[in-house]
Amino acid sequence: MARQGYGVWAARLAIGCGVGLVAAFLAFQFFLREFAEKSSTNTDLSRPHADENVGPVDAHPLDPLLDFARAALRNHTEKHQDYTAVLTKQEQVNGKLLPESKMALKLKYGDRIGPDAPRAVSVYLKTLEPKSQAGREVLWVQGRNDDKITAHEAGLLGMLTLELKPDSRLAMTGNRYPINEIGIEKLLVKLIEKGERDRKLGPASIRITENVPLGTKPCRLMEVIHESPTATIDDQTIAFEFFLAQIYIDIDLMVPLKYASYSWPKTANAPPELLESYTYQDLVLNVGLGESDFDPKNPAYGF
């Protein structure tokens, strides 16, 4: 009965858990489209050796982009073991734009969960803003504790620690994505899958601007516009997920630092409406996170 009594505020605990890196997946998709525009001059994106067991296929602008996605996945799995960042997000859920929130994020990769599957992840999130939620903490270690989230609210409510399934109704309240979608590696795998599907879709309009500042970091800004809300694949109508997408890319790290998408304007003169926005600040790769960083018994945490 006590857990049910705390059900409403517990539902908010997962805000920010299923974030970014599904968004990161979309972000990389747009990043790759940008390379399609540049592929004629970017020799770094030349195609690798063809698989001798695969027959010839028709050329497509997305081909070098898929090659890049696979190279980025290899780079990430071979070189990056963990990362920390300050994540700022704002999402539209059930037609309502929620307030902006800022969280400290830790993510560590573990062993592969299958021969062709991405690595398992451990995740820690602590809300920094707004002040009314500051101190809220969420832990999720894939494969541990029956894959449940361990979480507590800020303030006096933090005395009670709850465990929730990532895709449970309470955990998904106020979220676009569950926490088990998090992780750049998982999202790159999805990027490749979706890129192969998008290979059959029509082109988007793309604008590219170099050296756009994001805080103190110079980035490549790519903006993608879908002129039509749908495309056709094998006589099936597929809806695009956004009208306008903006992605700020750290070229040196091969990582998107900010992604925002907008819906189609409701009228000809109306501005597009924000669907989701994710910004990674102070991103640090390979910081050497340990088991204690994902242990609720860590004395630095409030579980």
Coordinates of C-alpha atoms in Angstrom, one line a residue:
M1 CA 0.0 0.0 0.0
A2 CA 2.9 2.4 0.7
R3 CA 4.3 1.9 -2.8
Q4 CA 0.9 2.6 -4.3
G5 CA 0.6 5.7 -2.2
Y6 CA 3.8 7.0 -3.7
G7 CA 2.9 5.9 -7.2
V8 CA 2.3 9.4 -8.7
W9 CA 5.7 10.9 -7.7
A10 CA 7.5 7.6 -8.4
A11 CA 6.3 7.8 -12.0
R12 CA 8.4 10.9 -12.4
L13 CA 11.5 9.2 -11.3
A14 CA 12.3 7.9 -14.7
I15 CA 12.1 11.3 -16.4
G16 CA 15.3 11.5 -18.4
C17 CA 16.1 7.8 -18.1
G18 CA 15.1 6.8 -21.7
V19 CA 16.7 9.8 -23.3
G20 CA 19.2 10.6 -25.4
L21 CA 20.7 8.0 -27.0
V22 CA 17.5 6.9 -28.8
A23 CA 17.6 10.6 -29.7
A24 CA 21.2 10.1 -30.4
F25 CA 20.3 7.4 -32.8
L26 CA 18.1 9.8 -34.7
A27 CA 20.8 12.4 -34.5
F28 CA 23.4 10.1 -36.1
Q29 CA 20.9 9.3 -38.8
F30 CA 20.8 13.0 -39.7
F31 CA 24.5 13.2 -39.4
L32 CA 24.9 10.5 -41.9
R33 CA 22.5 12.2 -44.3
E34 CA 24.8 15.2 -44.1
F35 CA 27.7 13.1 -45.2
A36 CA 25.6 12.0 -48.2
E37 CA 25.7 15.6 -49.4
K38 CA 29.4 15.7 -48.9
S39 CA 30.3 12.2 -50.1
S40 CA 31.6 13.4 -53.5
T41 CA 34.3 15.4 -51.8
N42 CA 34.9 13.5 -48.6
T43 CA 37.4 10.8 -49.4
D44 CA 37.3 9.4 -45.8
L45 CA 33.9 8.0 -46.6
S46 CA 35.0 5.8 -49.4
R47 CA 33.3 2.4 -49.4
P48 CA 35.2 -0.5 -47.8
H49 CA 35.9 -3.8 -49.6
A50 CA 32.7 -5.4 -50.8
D51 CA 31.6 -8.7 -49.3
E52 CA 32.3 -11.3 -51.8
N53 CA 29.2 -13.2 -50.9
V54 CA 26.9 -10.2 -51.6
G55 CA 25.9 -9.5 -55.2
P56 CA 25.9 -6.1 -56.8
V57 CA 23.2 -3.6 -55.8
D58 CA 22.1 -0.3 -57.2
A59 CA 24.0 2.7 -55.9
H60 CA 22.3 5.0 -53.5
P61 CA 23.3 8.3 -51.8
L62 CA 22.9 6.6 -48.4
D63 CA 25.5 3.9 -49.2
P64 CA 28.6 5.9 -48.0
L65 CA 26.5 6.9 -44.9
L66 CA 25.8 3.4 -44.0
D67 CA 29.5 2.7 -44.4
F68 CA 30.2 5.5 -42.0
A69 CA 27.7 4.3 -39.5
R70 CA 29.3 0.9 -39.4
A71 CA 32.7 2.5 -39.0
A72 CA 31.4 4.7 -36.2
L73 CA 30.0 1.6 -34.4
R74 CA 33.3 -0.2 -34.7
N75 CA 35.1 2.9 -33.4
H76 CA 32.7 3.2 -30.4
T77 CA 32.9 -0.4 -29.4
E78 CA 36.6 -0.6 -29.8
K79 CA 37.6 2.7 -28.1
H80 CA 34.9 3.8 -25.7
Q81 CA 34.2 2.0 -22.5
D82 CA 32.2 4.6 -20.6
Y83 CA 31.3 8.3 -20.4
T84 CA 30.0 11.1 -18.3
A85 CA 28.0 14.2 -19.2
V86 CA 25.5 16.8 -18.1
L87 CA 22.3 16.1 -20.1
T88 CA 19.7 18.7 -20.7
K89 CA 16.4 17.5 -22.2
Q90 CA 13.0 18.7 -23.0
E91 CA 10.3 16.4 -24.5
Q92 CA 6.8 16.5 -25.7
V93 CA 4.8 13.6 -24.2
N94 CA 1.2 12.9 -25.1
G95 CA 0.9 16.2 -26.9
K96 CA 2.3 18.2 -23.9
L97 CA 5.7 19.9 -23.9
L98 CA 7.2 19.1 -20.5
P99 CA 9.6 21.5 -18.6
E100 CA 13.3 21.4 -19.3
S101 CA 15.4 19.3 -17.0
K102 CA 19.1 18.9 -16.4
M103 CA 20.8 15.7 -15.2
A104 CA 24.3 14.4 -14.4
L105 CA 24.8 11.2 -16.4
K106 CA 27.2 8.2 -16.0
L107 CA 27.2 5.3 -18.4
K108 CA 29.4 2.3 -18.5
Y109 CA 29.5 -0.6 -20.9
G110 CA 29.8 -4.2 -19.9
D111 CA 29.9 -7.5 -21.8
R112 CA 28.0 -8.3 -24.9
I113 CA 24.5 -9.6 -24.3
G114 CA 24.7 -11.8 -27.4
P115 CA 27.0 -12.8 -30.3
D116 CA 25.7 -10.0 -32.5
A117 CA 24.1 -7.8 -29.8
P118 CA 25.4 -4.5 -28.3
R119 CA 27.1 -4.4 -24.9
A120 CA 25.1 -4.3 -21.7
V121 CA 25.0 -0.9 -20.0
S122 CA 25.0 0.5 -16.5
V123 CA 23.4 3.9 -16.0
Y124 CA 23.3 6.5 -13.3
L125 CA 21.2 9.7 -13.5
K126 CA 20.9 12.5 -10.9
T127 CA 18.6 15.5 -11.5
L128 CA 20.2 18.9 -11.1
E129 CA 17.4 21.2 -12.3
P130 CA 14.6 22.2 -11.8
K131 CA 15.2 22.8 -8.1
S132 CA 12.0 21.1 -7.2
Q133 CA 13.4 17.8 -8.5
A134 CA 17.1 18.3 -7.7
G135 CA 18.5 15.2 -5.9
R136 CA 16.3 12.7 -7.7
E137 CA 18.5 9.6 -8.5
V138 CA 18.0 6.7 -10.9
L139 CA 20.2 3.6 -11.3
W140 CA 19.8 0.9 -13.9
V141 CA 22.3 -2.0 -14.5
Q142 CA 21.3 -4.2 -17.3
G143 CA 21.0 -7.8 -16.2
R144 CA 21.0 -7.0 -12.5
N145 CA 18.1 -6.9 -10.1
D146 CA 15.7 -8.5 -12.6
D147 CA 16.5 -5.5 -15.0
K148 CA 14.6 -3.1 -12.7
I149 CA 15.3 0.6 -12.1
T150 CA 16.3 1.6 -8.6
A151 CA 15.1 5.1 -7.9
H152 CA 14.3 7.6 -5.2
E153 CA 12.6 11.0 -5.3
A154 CA 14.2 14.3 -4.0
G155 CA 13.8 15.7 -0.6
L156 CA 11.9 13.8 2.2
L157 CA 10.4 11.5 -0.3
G158 CA 14.0 10.3 -1.0
M159 CA 13.8 8.1 2.1
L160 CA 11.8 5.6 0.1
T161 CA 13.6 3.7 -2.7
L162 CA 11.6 2.0 -5.4
E163 CA 12.2 -0.6 -8.0
L164 CA 10.4 -0.4 -11.3
K165 CA 10.5 -2.2 -14.7
P166 CA 11.9 0.1 -17.3
D167 CA 8.8 -0.2 -19.5
S168 CA 6.3 -0.2 -16.7
R169 CA 3.4 2.3 -16.8
L170 CA 4.9 4.2 -13.9
A171 CA 8.4 4.3 -15.3
M172 CA 7.2 5.5 -18.7
T173 CA 5.0 8.3 -17.3
G174 CA 6.4 11.5 -18.6
N175 CA 9.0 9.9 -20.9
R176 CA 9.2 9.3 -24.6
Y177 CA 11.7 6.4 -24.3
P178 CA 12.5 3.8 -21.6
I179 CA 15.9 3.7 -20.0
N180 CA 16.8 0.3 -21.6
E181 CA 17.0 2.1 -25.0
I182 CA 20.0 4.1 -23.7
G183 CA 23.6 3.7 -25.0
I184 CA 25.3 5.0 -28.1
E185 CA 26.3 1.5 -29.1
K186 CA 22.7 0.2 -29.1
L187 CA 21.6 3.3 -31.0
L188 CA 24.2 2.9 -33.7
V189 CA 23.0 -0.6 -34.3
K190 CA 19.5 0.8 -34.7
L191 CA 20.9 3.6 -36.9
I192 CA 22.2 1.0 -39.3
E193 CA 18.8 -0.8 -39.3
K194 CA 16.9 2.4 -39.9
G195 CA 19.5 3.7 -42.4
E196 CA 19.0 0.5 -44.5
R197 CA 15.2 1.2 -44.4
D198 CA 15.7 4.9 -45.3
R199 CA 17.7 3.8 -48.2
K200 CA 14.4 3.2 -49.9
L201 CA 12.9 6.5 -48.9
G202 CA 13.0 9.8 -50.8
P203 CA 15.6 12.5 -50.0
A204 CA 15.4 15.2 -47.4
S205 CA 16.5 18.8 -47.7
I206 CA 19.7 19.4 -45.8
R207 CA 21.5 22.6 -44.6
I208 CA 25.0 22.4 -43.2
T209 CA 26.8 25.1 -41.2
E210 CA 30.3 24.7 -40.0
N211 CA 31.8 26.0 -36.7
V212 CA 28.6 26.7 -34.9
P213 CA 29.2 27.1 -31.2
L214 CA 27.5 24.9 -28.6
G215 CA 28.7 26.4 -25.4
T216 CA 32.5 26.6 -26.0
K217 CA 32.5 23.7 -28.5
P218 CA 32.6 24.5 -32.2
C219 CA 30.3 22.0 -34.0
R220 CA 28.9 21.2 -37.4
L221 CA 25.2 22.1 -37.4
M222 CA 23.1 20.1 -39.8
E223 CA 19.4 20.8 -40.3
V224 CA 17.2 18.2 -42.0
I225 CA 13.7 19.1 -43.4
H226 CA 11.1 16.6 -44.6
E227 CA 9.0 18.4 -47.2
S228 CA 6.4 15.6 -47.0
P229 CA 5.2 13.9 -43.8
T230 CA 5.2 10.5 -45.5
A231 CA 7.1 8.3 -47.9
T232 CA 6.3 5.1 -49.7
I233 CA 8.1 1.8 -49.4
D234 CA 6.9 -1.2 -51.4
D235 CA 3.4 0.4 -51.7
Q236 CA 3.3 1.1 -48.0
T237 CA 3.0 4.6 -46.6
I238 CA 5.6 5.3 -43.9
A239 CA 5.3 8.4 -41.7
F240 CA 8.4 10.5 -41.0
E241 CA 9.0 11.3 -37.3
F242 CA 9.7 15.0 -37.7
F243 CA 9.4 18.0 -39.9
L244 CA 12.7 19.7 -38.9
A245 CA 15.7 18.2 -37.1
Q246 CA 18.7 20.1 -35.9
I247 CA 21.9 18.3 -34.9
Y248 CA 25.2 19.7 -33.5
I249 CA 28.1 17.3 -34.1
D250 CA 31.5 17.0 -32.6
I251 CA 33.4 15.9 -35.6
D252 CA 36.5 14.9 -33.7
L253 CA 34.7 12.5 -31.4
M254 CA 32.1 11.4 -34.0
V255 CA 29.4 12.1 -31.4
P256 CA 26.3 14.3 -31.6
L257 CA 26.2 16.8 -28.8
K258 CA 22.7 18.2 -29.4
Y259 CA 19.6 17.0 -31.1
A260 CA 16.3 18.7 -31.5
S261 CA 13.3 17.8 -33.7
Y262 CA 10.1 19.7 -34.5
S263 CA 6.7 18.7 -35.8
W264 CA 5.1 20.1 -39.0
P265 CA 3.5 23.5 -38.6
K266 CA -0.2 23.3 -37.9
T267 CA -0.9 26.2 -40.4
A268 CA 1.1 27.8 -43.2
N269 CA 2.3 30.7 -41.1
A270 CA 2.8 28.9 -37.8
P271 CA 6.2 27.9 -36.4
P272 CA 7.1 24.2 -36.0
E273 CA 6.6 22.8 -32.5
L274 CA 9.4 21.2 -30.4
L275 CA 9.1 17.4 -30.1
E276 CA 12.3 16.7 -28.2
S277 CA 15.6 18.3 -27.5
Y278 CA 18.7 16.7 -25.9
T279 CA 22.0 18.5 -25.2
Y280 CA 25.2 16.8 -23.9
Q281 CA 27.6 19.2 -22.2
D282 CA 30.9 18.3 -20.6
L283 CA 31.0 15.0 -22.4
V284 CA 34.0 12.9 -21.3
L285 CA 34.8 9.5 -22.7
N286 CA 36.7 6.7 -21.0
V287 CA 36.7 8.2 -17.5
G288 CA 37.3 4.9 -15.8
L289 CA 33.9 4.4 -14.1
G290 CA 33.8 1.5 -11.6
E291 CA 31.2 -0.8 -10.0
S292 CA 30.7 1.7 -7.2
D293 CA 29.4 4.3 -9.6
F294 CA 26.4 2.1 -10.2
D295 CA 25.9 0.7 -6.7
P296 CA 23.0 2.1 -4.6
K297 CA 25.1 1.6 -1.5
N298 CA 27.6 4.2 -2.8
P299 CA 27.9 6.7 0.2
A300 CA 27.9 9.6 -2.3
Y301 CA 24.3 8.6 -3.4
G302 CA 21.0 9.1 -1.5
F303 CA 19.4 5.7 -2.0

